JSON list of C-alpha atoms in Angstrom, two decimals:
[
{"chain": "A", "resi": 1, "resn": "UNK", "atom": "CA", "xyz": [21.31, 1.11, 76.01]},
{"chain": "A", "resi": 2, "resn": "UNK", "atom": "CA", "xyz": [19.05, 2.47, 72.93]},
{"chain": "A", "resi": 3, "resn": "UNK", "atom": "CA", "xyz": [15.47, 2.61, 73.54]},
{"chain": "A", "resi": 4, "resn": "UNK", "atom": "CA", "xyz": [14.87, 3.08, 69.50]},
{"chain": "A", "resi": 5, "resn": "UNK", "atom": "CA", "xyz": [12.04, 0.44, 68.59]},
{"chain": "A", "resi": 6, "resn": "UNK", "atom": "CA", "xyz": [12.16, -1.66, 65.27]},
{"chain": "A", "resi": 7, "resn": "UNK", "atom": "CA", "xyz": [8.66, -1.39, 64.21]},
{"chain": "A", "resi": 8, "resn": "UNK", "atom": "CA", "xyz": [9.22, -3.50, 61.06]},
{"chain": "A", "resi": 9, "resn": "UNK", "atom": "CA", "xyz": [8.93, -6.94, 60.51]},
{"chain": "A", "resi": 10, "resn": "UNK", "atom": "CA", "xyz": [11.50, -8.64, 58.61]},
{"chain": "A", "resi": 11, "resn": "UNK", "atom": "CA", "xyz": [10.81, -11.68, 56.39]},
{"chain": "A", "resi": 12, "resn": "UNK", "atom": "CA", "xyz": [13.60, -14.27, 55.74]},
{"chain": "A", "resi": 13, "resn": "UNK", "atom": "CA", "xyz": [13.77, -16.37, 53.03]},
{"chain": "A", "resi": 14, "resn": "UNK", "atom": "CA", "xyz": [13.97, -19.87, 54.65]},
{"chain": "A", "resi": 15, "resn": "UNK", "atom": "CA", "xyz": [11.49, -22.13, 54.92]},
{"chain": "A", "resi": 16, "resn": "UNK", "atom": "CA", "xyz": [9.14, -22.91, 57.64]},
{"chain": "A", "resi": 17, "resn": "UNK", "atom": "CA", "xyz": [9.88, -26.12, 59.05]},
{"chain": "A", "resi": 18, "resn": "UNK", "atom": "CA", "xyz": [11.66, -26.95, 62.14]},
{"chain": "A", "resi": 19, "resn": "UNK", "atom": "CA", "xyz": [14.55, -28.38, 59.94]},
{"chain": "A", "resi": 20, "resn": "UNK", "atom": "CA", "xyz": [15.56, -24.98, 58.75]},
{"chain": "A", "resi": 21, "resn": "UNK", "atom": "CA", "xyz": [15.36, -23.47, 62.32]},
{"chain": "A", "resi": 22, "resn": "UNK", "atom": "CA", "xyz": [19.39, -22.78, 62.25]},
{"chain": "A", "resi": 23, "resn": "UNK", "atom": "CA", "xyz": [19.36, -21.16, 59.17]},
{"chain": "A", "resi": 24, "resn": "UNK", "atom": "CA", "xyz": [16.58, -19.04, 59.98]},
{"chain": "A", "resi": 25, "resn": "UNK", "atom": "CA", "xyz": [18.83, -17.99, 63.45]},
{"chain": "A", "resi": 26, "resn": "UNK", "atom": "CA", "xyz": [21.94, -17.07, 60.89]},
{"chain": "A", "resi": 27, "resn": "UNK", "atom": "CA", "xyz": [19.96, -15.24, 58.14]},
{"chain": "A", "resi": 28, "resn": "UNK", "atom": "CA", "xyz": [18.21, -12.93, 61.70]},
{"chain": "A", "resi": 29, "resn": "UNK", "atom": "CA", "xyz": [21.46, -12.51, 62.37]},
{"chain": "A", "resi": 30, "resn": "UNK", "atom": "CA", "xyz": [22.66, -11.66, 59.38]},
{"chain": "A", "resi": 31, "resn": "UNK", "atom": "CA", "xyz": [20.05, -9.28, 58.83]},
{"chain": "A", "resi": 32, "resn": "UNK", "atom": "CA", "xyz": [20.89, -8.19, 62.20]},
{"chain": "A", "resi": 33, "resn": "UNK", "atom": "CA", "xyz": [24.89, -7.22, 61.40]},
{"chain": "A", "resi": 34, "resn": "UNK", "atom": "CA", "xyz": [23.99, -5.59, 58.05]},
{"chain": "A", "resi": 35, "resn": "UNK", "atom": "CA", "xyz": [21.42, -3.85, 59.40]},
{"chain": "A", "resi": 36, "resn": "UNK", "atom": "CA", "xyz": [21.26, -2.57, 62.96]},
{"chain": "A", "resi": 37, "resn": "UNK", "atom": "CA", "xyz": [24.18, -3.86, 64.43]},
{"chain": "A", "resi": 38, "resn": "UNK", "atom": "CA", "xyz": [25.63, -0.16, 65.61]},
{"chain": "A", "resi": 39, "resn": "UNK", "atom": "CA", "xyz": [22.04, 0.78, 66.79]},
{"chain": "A", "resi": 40, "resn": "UNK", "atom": "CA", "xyz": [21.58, -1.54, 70.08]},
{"chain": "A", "resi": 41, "resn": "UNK", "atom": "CA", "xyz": [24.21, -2.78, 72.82]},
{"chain": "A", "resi": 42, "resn": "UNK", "atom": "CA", "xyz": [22.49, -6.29, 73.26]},
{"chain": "A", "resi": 43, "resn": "UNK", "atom": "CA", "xyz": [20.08, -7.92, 70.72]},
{"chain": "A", "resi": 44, "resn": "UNK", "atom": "CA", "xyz": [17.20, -10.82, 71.86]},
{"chain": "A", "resi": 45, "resn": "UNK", "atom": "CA", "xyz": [16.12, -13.57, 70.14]},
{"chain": "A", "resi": 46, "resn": "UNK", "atom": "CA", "xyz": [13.04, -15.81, 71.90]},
{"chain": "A", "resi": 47, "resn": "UNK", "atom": "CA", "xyz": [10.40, -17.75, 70.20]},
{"chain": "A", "resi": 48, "resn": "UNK", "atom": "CA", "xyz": [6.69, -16.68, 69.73]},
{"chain": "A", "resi": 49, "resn": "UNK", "atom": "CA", "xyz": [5.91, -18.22, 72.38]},
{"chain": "A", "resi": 50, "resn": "UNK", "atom": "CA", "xyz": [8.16, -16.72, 75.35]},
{"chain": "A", "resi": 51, "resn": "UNK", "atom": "CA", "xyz": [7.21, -14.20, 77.06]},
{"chain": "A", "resi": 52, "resn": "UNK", "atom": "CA", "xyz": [9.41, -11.69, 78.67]},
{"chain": "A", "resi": 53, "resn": "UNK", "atom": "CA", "xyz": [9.16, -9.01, 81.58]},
{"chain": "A", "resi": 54, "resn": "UNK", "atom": "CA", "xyz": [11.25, -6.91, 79.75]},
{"chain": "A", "resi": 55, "resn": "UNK", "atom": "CA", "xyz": [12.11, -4.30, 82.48]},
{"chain": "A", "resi": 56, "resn": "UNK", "atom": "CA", "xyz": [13.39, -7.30, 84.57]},
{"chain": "A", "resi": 57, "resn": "UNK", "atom": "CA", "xyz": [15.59, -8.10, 81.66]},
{"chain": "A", "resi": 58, "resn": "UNK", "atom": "CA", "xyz": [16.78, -4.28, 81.17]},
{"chain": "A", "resi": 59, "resn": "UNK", "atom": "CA", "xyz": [17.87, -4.37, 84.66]},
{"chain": "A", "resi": 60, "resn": "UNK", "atom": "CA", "xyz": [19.67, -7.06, 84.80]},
{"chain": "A", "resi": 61, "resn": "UNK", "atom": "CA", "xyz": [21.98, -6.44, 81.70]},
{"chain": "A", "resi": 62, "resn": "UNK", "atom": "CA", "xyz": [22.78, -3.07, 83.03]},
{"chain": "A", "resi": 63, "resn": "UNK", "atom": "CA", "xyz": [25.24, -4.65, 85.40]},
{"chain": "A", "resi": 64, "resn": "UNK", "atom": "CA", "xyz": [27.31, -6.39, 82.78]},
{"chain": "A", "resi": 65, "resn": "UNK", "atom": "CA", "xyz": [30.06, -4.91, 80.34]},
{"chain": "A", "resi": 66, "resn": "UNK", "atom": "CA", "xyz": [28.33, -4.66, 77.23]},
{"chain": "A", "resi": 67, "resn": "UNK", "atom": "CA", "xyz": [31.57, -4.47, 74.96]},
{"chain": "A", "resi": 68, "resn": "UNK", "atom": "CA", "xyz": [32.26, -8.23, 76.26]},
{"chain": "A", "resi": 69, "resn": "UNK", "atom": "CA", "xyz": [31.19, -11.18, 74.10]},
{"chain": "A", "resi": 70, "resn": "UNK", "atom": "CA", "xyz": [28.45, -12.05, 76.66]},
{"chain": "A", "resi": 71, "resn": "UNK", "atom": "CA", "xyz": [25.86, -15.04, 75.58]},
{"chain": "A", "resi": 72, "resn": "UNK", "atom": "CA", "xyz": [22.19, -15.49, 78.59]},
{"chain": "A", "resi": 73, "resn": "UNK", "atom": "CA", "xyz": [19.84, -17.64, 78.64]},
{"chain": "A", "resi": 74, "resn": "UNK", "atom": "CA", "xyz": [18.14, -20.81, 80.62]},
{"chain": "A", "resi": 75, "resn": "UNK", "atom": "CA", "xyz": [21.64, -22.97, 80.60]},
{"chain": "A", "resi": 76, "resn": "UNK", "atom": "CA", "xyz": [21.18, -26.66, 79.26]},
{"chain": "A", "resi": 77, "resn": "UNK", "atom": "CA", "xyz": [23.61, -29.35, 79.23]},
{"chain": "A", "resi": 78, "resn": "UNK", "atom": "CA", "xyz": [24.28, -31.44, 76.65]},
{"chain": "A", "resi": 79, "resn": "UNK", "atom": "CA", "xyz": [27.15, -34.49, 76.46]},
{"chain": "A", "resi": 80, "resn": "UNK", "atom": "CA", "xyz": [29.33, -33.52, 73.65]},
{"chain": "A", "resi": 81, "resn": "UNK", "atom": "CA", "xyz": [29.57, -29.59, 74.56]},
{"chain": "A", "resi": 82, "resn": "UNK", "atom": "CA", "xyz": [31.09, -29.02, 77.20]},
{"chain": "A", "resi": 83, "resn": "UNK", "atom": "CA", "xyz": [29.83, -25.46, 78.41]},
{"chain": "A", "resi": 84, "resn": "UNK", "atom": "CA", "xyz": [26.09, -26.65, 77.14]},
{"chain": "A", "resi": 85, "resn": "UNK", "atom": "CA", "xyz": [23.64, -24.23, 75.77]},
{"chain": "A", "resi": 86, "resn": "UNK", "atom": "CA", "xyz": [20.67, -21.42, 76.16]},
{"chain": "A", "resi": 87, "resn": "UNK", "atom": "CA", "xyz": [17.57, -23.23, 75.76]},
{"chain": "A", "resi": 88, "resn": "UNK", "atom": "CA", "xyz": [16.27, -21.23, 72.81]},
{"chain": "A", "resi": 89, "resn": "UNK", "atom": "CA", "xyz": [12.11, -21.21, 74.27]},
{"chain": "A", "resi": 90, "resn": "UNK", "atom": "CA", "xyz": [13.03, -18.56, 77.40]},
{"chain": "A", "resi": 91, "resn": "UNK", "atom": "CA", "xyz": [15.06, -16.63, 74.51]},
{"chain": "A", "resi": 92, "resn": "UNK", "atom": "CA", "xyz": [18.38, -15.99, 74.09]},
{"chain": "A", "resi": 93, "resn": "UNK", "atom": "CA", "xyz": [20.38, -12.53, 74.85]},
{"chain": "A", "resi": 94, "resn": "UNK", "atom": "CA", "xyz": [23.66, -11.85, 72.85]},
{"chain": "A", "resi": 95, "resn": "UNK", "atom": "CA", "xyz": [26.46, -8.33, 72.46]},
{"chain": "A", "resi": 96, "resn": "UNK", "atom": "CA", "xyz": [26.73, -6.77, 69.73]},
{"chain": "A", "resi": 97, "resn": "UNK", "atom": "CA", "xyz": [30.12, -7.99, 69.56]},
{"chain": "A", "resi": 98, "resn": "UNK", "atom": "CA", "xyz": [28.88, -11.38, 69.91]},
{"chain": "A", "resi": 99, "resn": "UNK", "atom": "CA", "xyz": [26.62, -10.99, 67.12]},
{"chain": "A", "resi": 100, "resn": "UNK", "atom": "CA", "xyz": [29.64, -9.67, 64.85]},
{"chain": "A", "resi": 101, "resn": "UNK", "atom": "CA", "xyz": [31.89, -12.66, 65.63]},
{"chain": "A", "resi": 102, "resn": "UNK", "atom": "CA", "xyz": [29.08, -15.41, 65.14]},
{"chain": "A", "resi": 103, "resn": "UNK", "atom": "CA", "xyz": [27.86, -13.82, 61.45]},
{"chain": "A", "resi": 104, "resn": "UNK", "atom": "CA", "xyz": [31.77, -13.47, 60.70]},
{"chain": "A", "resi": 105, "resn": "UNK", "atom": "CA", "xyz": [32.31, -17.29, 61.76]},
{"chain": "A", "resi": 106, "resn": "UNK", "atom": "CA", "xyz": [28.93, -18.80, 60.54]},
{"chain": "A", "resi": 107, "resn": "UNK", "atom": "CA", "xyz": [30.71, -20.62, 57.70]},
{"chain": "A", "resi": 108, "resn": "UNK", "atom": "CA", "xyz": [33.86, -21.92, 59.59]},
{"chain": "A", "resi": 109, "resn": "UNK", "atom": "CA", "xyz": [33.17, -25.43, 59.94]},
{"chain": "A", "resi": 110, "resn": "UNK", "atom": "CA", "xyz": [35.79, -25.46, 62.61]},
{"chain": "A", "resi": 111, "resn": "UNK", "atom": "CA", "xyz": [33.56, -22.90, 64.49]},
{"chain": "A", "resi": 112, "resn": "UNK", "atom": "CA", "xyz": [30.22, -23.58, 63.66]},
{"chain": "A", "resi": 113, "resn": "UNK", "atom": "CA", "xyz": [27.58, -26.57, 62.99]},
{"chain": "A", "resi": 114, "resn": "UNK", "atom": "CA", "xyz": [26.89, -25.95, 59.05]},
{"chain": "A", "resi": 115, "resn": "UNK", "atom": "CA", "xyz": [23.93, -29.04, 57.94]},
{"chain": "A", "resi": 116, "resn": "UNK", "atom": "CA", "xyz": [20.83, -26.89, 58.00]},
{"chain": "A", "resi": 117, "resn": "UNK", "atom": "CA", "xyz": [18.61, -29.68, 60.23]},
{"chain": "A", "resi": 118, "resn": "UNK", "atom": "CA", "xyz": [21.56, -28.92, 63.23]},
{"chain": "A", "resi": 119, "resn": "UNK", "atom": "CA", "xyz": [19.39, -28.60, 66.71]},
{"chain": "A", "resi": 120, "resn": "UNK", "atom": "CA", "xyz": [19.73, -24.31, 66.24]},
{"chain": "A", "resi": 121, "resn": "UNK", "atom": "CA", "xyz": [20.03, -23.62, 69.98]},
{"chain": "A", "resi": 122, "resn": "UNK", "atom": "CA", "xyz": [22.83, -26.27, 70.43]},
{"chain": "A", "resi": 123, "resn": "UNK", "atom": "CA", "xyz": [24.15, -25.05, 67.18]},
{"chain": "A", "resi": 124, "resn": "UNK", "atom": "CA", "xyz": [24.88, -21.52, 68.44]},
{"chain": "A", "resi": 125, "resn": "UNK", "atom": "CA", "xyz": [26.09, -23.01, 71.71]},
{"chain": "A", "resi": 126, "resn": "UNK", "atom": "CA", "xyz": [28.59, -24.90, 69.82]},
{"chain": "A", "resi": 127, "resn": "UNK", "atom": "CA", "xyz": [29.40, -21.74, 67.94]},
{"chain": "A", "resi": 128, "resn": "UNK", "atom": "CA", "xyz": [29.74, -19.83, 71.29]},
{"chain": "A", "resi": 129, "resn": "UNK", "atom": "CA", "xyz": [31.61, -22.10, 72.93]},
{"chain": "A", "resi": 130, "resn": "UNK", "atom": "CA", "xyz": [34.06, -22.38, 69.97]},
{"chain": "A", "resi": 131, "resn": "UNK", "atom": "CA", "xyz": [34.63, -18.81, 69.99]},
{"chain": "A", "resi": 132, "resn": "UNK", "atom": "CA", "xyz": [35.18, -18.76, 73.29]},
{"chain": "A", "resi": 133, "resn": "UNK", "atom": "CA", "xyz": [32.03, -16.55, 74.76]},
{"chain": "A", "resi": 134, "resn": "UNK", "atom": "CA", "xyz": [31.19, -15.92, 78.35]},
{"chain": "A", "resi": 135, "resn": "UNK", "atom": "CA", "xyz": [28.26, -18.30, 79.50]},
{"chain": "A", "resi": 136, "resn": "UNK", "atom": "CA", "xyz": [26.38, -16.08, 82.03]},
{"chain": "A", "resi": 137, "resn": "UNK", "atom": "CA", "xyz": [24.46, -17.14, 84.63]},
{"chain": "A", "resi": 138, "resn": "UNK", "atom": "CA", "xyz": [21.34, -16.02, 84.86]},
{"chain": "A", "resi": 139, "resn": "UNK", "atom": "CA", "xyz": [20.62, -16.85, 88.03]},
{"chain": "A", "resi": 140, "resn": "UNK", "atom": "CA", "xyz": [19.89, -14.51, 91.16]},
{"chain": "A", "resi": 141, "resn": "UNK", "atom": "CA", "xyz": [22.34, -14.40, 94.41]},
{"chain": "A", "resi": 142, "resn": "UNK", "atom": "CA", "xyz": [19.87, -17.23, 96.13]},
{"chain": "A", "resi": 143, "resn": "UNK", "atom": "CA", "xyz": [20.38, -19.71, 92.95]},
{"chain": "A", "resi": 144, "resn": "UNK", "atom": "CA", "xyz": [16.78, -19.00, 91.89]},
{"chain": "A", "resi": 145, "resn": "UNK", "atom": "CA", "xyz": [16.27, -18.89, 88.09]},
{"chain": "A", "resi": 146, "resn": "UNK", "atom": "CA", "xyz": [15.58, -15.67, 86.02]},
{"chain": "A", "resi": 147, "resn": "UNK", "atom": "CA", "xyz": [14.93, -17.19, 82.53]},
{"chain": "A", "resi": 148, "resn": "UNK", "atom": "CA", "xyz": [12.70, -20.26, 82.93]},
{"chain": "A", "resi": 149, "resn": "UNK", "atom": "CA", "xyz": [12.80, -22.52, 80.17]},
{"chain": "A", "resi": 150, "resn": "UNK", "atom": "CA", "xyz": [9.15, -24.10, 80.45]},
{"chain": "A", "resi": 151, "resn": "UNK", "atom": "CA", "xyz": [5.60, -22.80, 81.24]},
{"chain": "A", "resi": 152, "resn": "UNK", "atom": "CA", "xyz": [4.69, -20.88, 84.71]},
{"chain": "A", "resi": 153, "resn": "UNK", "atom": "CA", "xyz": [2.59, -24.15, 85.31]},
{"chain": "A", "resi": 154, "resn": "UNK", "atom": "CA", "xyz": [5.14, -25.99, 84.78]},
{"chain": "A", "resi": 155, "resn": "UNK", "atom": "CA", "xyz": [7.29, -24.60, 87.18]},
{"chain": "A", "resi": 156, "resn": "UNK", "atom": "CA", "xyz": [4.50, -23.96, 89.93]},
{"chain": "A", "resi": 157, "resn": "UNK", "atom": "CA", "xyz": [1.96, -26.18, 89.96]},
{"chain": "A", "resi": 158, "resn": "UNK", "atom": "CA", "xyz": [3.36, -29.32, 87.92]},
{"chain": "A", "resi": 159, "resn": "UNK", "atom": "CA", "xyz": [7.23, -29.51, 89.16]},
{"chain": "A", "resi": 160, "resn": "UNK", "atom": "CA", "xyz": [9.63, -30.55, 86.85]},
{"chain": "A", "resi": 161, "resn": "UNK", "atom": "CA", "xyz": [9.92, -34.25, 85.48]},
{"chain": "A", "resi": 162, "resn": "UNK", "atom": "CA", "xyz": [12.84, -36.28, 85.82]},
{"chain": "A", "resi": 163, "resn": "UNK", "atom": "CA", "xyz": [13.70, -35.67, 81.89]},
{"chain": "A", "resi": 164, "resn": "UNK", "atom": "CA", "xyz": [13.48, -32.01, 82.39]},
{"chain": "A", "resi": 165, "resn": "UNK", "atom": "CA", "xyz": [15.95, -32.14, 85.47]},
{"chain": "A", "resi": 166, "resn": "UNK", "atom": "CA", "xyz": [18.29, -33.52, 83.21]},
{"chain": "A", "resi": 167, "resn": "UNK", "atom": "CA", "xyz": [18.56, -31.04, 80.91]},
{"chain": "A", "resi": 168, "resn": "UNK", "atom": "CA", "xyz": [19.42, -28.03, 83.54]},
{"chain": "A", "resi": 169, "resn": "UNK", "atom": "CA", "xyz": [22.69, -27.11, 83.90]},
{"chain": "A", "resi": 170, "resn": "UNK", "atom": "CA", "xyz": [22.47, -25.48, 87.11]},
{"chain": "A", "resi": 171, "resn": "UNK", "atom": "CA", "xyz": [20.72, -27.12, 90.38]},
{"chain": "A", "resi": 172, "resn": "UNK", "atom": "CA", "xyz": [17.09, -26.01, 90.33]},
{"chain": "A", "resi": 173, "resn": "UNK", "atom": "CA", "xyz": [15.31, -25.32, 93.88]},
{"chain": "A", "resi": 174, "resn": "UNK", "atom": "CA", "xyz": [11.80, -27.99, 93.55]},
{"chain": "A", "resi": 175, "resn": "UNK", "atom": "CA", "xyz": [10.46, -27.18, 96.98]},
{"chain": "A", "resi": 176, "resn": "UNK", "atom": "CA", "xyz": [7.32, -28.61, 97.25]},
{"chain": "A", "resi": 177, "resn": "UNK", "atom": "CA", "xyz": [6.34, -26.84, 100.44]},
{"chain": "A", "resi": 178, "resn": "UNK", "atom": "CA", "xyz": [7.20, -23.74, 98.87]},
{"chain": "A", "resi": 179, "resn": "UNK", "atom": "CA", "xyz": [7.57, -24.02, 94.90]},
{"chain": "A", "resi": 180, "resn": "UNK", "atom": "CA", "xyz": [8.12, -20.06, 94.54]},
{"chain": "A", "resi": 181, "resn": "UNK", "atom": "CA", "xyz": [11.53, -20.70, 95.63]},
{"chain": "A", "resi": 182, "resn": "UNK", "atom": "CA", "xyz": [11.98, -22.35, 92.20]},
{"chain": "A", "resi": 183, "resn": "UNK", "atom": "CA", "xyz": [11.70, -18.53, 90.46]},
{"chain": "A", "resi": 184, "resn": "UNK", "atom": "CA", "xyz": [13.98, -15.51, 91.19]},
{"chain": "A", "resi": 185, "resn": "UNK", "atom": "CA", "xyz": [11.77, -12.64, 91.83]},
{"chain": "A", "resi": 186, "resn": "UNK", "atom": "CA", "xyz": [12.80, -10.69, 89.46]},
{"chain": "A", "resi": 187, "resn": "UNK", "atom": "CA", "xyz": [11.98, -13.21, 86.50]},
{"chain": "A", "resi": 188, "resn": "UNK", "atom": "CA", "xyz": [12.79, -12.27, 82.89]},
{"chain": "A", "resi": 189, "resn": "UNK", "atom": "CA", "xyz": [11.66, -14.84, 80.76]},
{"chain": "A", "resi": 190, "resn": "UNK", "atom": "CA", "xyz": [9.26, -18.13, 80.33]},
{"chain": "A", "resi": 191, "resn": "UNK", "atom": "CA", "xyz": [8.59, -20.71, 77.90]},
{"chain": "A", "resi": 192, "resn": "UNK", "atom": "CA", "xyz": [5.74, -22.24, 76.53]},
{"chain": "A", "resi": 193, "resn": "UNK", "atom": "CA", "xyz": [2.90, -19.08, 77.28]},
{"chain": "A", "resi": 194, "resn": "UNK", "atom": "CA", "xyz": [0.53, -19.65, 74.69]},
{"chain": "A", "resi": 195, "resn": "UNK", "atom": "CA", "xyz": [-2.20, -17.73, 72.82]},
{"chain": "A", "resi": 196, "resn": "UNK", "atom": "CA", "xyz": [-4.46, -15.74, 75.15]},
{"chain": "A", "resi": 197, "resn": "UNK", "atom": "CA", "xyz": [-2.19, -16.97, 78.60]},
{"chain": "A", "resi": 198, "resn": "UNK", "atom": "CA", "xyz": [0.34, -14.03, 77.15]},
{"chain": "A", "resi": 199, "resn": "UNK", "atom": "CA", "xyz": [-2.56, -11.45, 78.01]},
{"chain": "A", "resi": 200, "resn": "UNK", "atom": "CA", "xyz": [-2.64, -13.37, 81.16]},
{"chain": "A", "resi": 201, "resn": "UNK", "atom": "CA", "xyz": [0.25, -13.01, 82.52]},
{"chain": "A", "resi": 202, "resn": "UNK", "atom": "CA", "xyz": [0.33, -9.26, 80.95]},
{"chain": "A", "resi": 203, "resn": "UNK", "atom": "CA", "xyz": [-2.50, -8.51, 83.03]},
{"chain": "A", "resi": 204, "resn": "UNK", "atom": "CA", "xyz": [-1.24, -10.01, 86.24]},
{"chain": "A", "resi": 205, "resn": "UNK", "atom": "CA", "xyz": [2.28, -8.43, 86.26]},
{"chain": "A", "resi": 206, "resn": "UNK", "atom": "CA", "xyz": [1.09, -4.85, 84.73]},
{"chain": "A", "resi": 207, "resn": "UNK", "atom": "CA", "xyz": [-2.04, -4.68, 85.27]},
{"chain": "A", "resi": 208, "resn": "UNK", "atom": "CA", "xyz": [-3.19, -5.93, 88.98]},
{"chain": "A", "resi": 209, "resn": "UNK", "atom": "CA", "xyz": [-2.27, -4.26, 91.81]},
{"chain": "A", "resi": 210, "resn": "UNK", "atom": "CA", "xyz": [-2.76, -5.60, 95.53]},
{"chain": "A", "resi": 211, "resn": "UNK", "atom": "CA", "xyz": [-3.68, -3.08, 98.23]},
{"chain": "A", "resi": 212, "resn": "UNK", "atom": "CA", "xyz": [-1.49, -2.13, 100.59]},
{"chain": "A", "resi": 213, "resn": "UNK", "atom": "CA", "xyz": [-4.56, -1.40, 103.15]},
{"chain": "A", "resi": 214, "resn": "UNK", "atom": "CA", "xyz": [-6.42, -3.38, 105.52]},
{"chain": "A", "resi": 215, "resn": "UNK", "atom": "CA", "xyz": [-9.16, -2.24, 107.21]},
{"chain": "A", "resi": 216, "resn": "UNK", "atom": "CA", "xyz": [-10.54, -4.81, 109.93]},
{"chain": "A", "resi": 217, "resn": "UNK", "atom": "CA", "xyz": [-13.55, -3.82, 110.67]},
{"chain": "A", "resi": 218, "resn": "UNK", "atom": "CA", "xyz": [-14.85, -4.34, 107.13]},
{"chain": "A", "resi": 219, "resn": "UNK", "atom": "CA", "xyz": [-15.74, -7.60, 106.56]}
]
């Protein structure tokens, strides 16, 4: 895996409104398979507010076979698509031969959605599913979730709502008594960690350390 870093920012030219969201997807993408398709193994898209534990993430894609046409993320359902979709929020991890079939297929109506106000994260599931991708789980060995498609608060303090229950593909562990068992240790990925909570949680997982030392006698 390449650990060269993009330091650039790339503007698009589509407008900003949540109508445009899928065509703002294909023309990253685009940019993407023109650009630096041959320079990195798997390529991550996540919104500005996700945050990742990118180590976690690193790890975790080692043990697949990056020359398959492999598609991660927090796995929703949805009635018409069969295989469902990556919730776009905890981010989305594709191949690089992923990315090369979707830009190749973008405008193959048979393949993918094409009206520009298309729901963009169930538009590339469609497109994934149509060209047949693997779906991976994300999941740890104990069913606990890696990539966590709402906020930390959500998820451990709030519980999810009936609505939000609905939209998981995979069963989700809501243990009141103990609501860590929700969360795979080795998280990658949440949604909706805004503004200043992003140094937060940067502090708390980098940052803090716990000692491993107990003296008794001071008190």
């Amino acid at each position: 895996m390449s650990l060269f870093q993009i330091t650039k920012s790339v503007i698009t030219q589509v407008p900003e409104t949540r109508n445009e969201l899928w065509n703002k997807w294909k023309a990253a993408f685009k940019w993407i398979y023109q650009n630096e398709l041959d320079n990195f193994d798997y390529f991550l898209r996540a919104d500005d507010d996700s945050y990742f534990a990118m180590e976690n993430l690193r790890n975790f894609l080692l043990t697949f076979n990056k020359s398959e046409d492999l598609y991660f993320g927090a796995r929703f359902k949805f009635k018409n698509v069969s295989k469902g979709y990556m919730s776009g929020g905890a981010g989305v991890i594709l191949t690089k031969n992923a990315i090369k079939k979707l830009v190749e297929n973008f405008d193959n109506f048979n393949i993918c959605p094409q009206k520009s106000d298309e729901n963009d994260d169930l538009s590339l599931g469609i497109c994934a599913q149509n060209l047949n991708f693997t779906f991976v789980d994300t999941r740890d060995n104990l069913g606990r979730h890696r990539m966590l498609p709402w906020s930390p608060s959500t998820h451990f303090i709030k519980g999810l709502d009936k609505e939000q229950f609905q939209y998981l593909y995979y069963p989700y562990n809501q243990n009141l008594e103990n609501r860590y068992e929700c969360c795979a240790k080795d998280m990658i990925s949440f949604h909706y960690v805004f503004g200043k909570m992003l140094y937060m949680m940067e502090f708390l997982i980098y940052h803090s350390n716990t000692s491993n030392e107990f003296d008794g006698n001071n008190r």
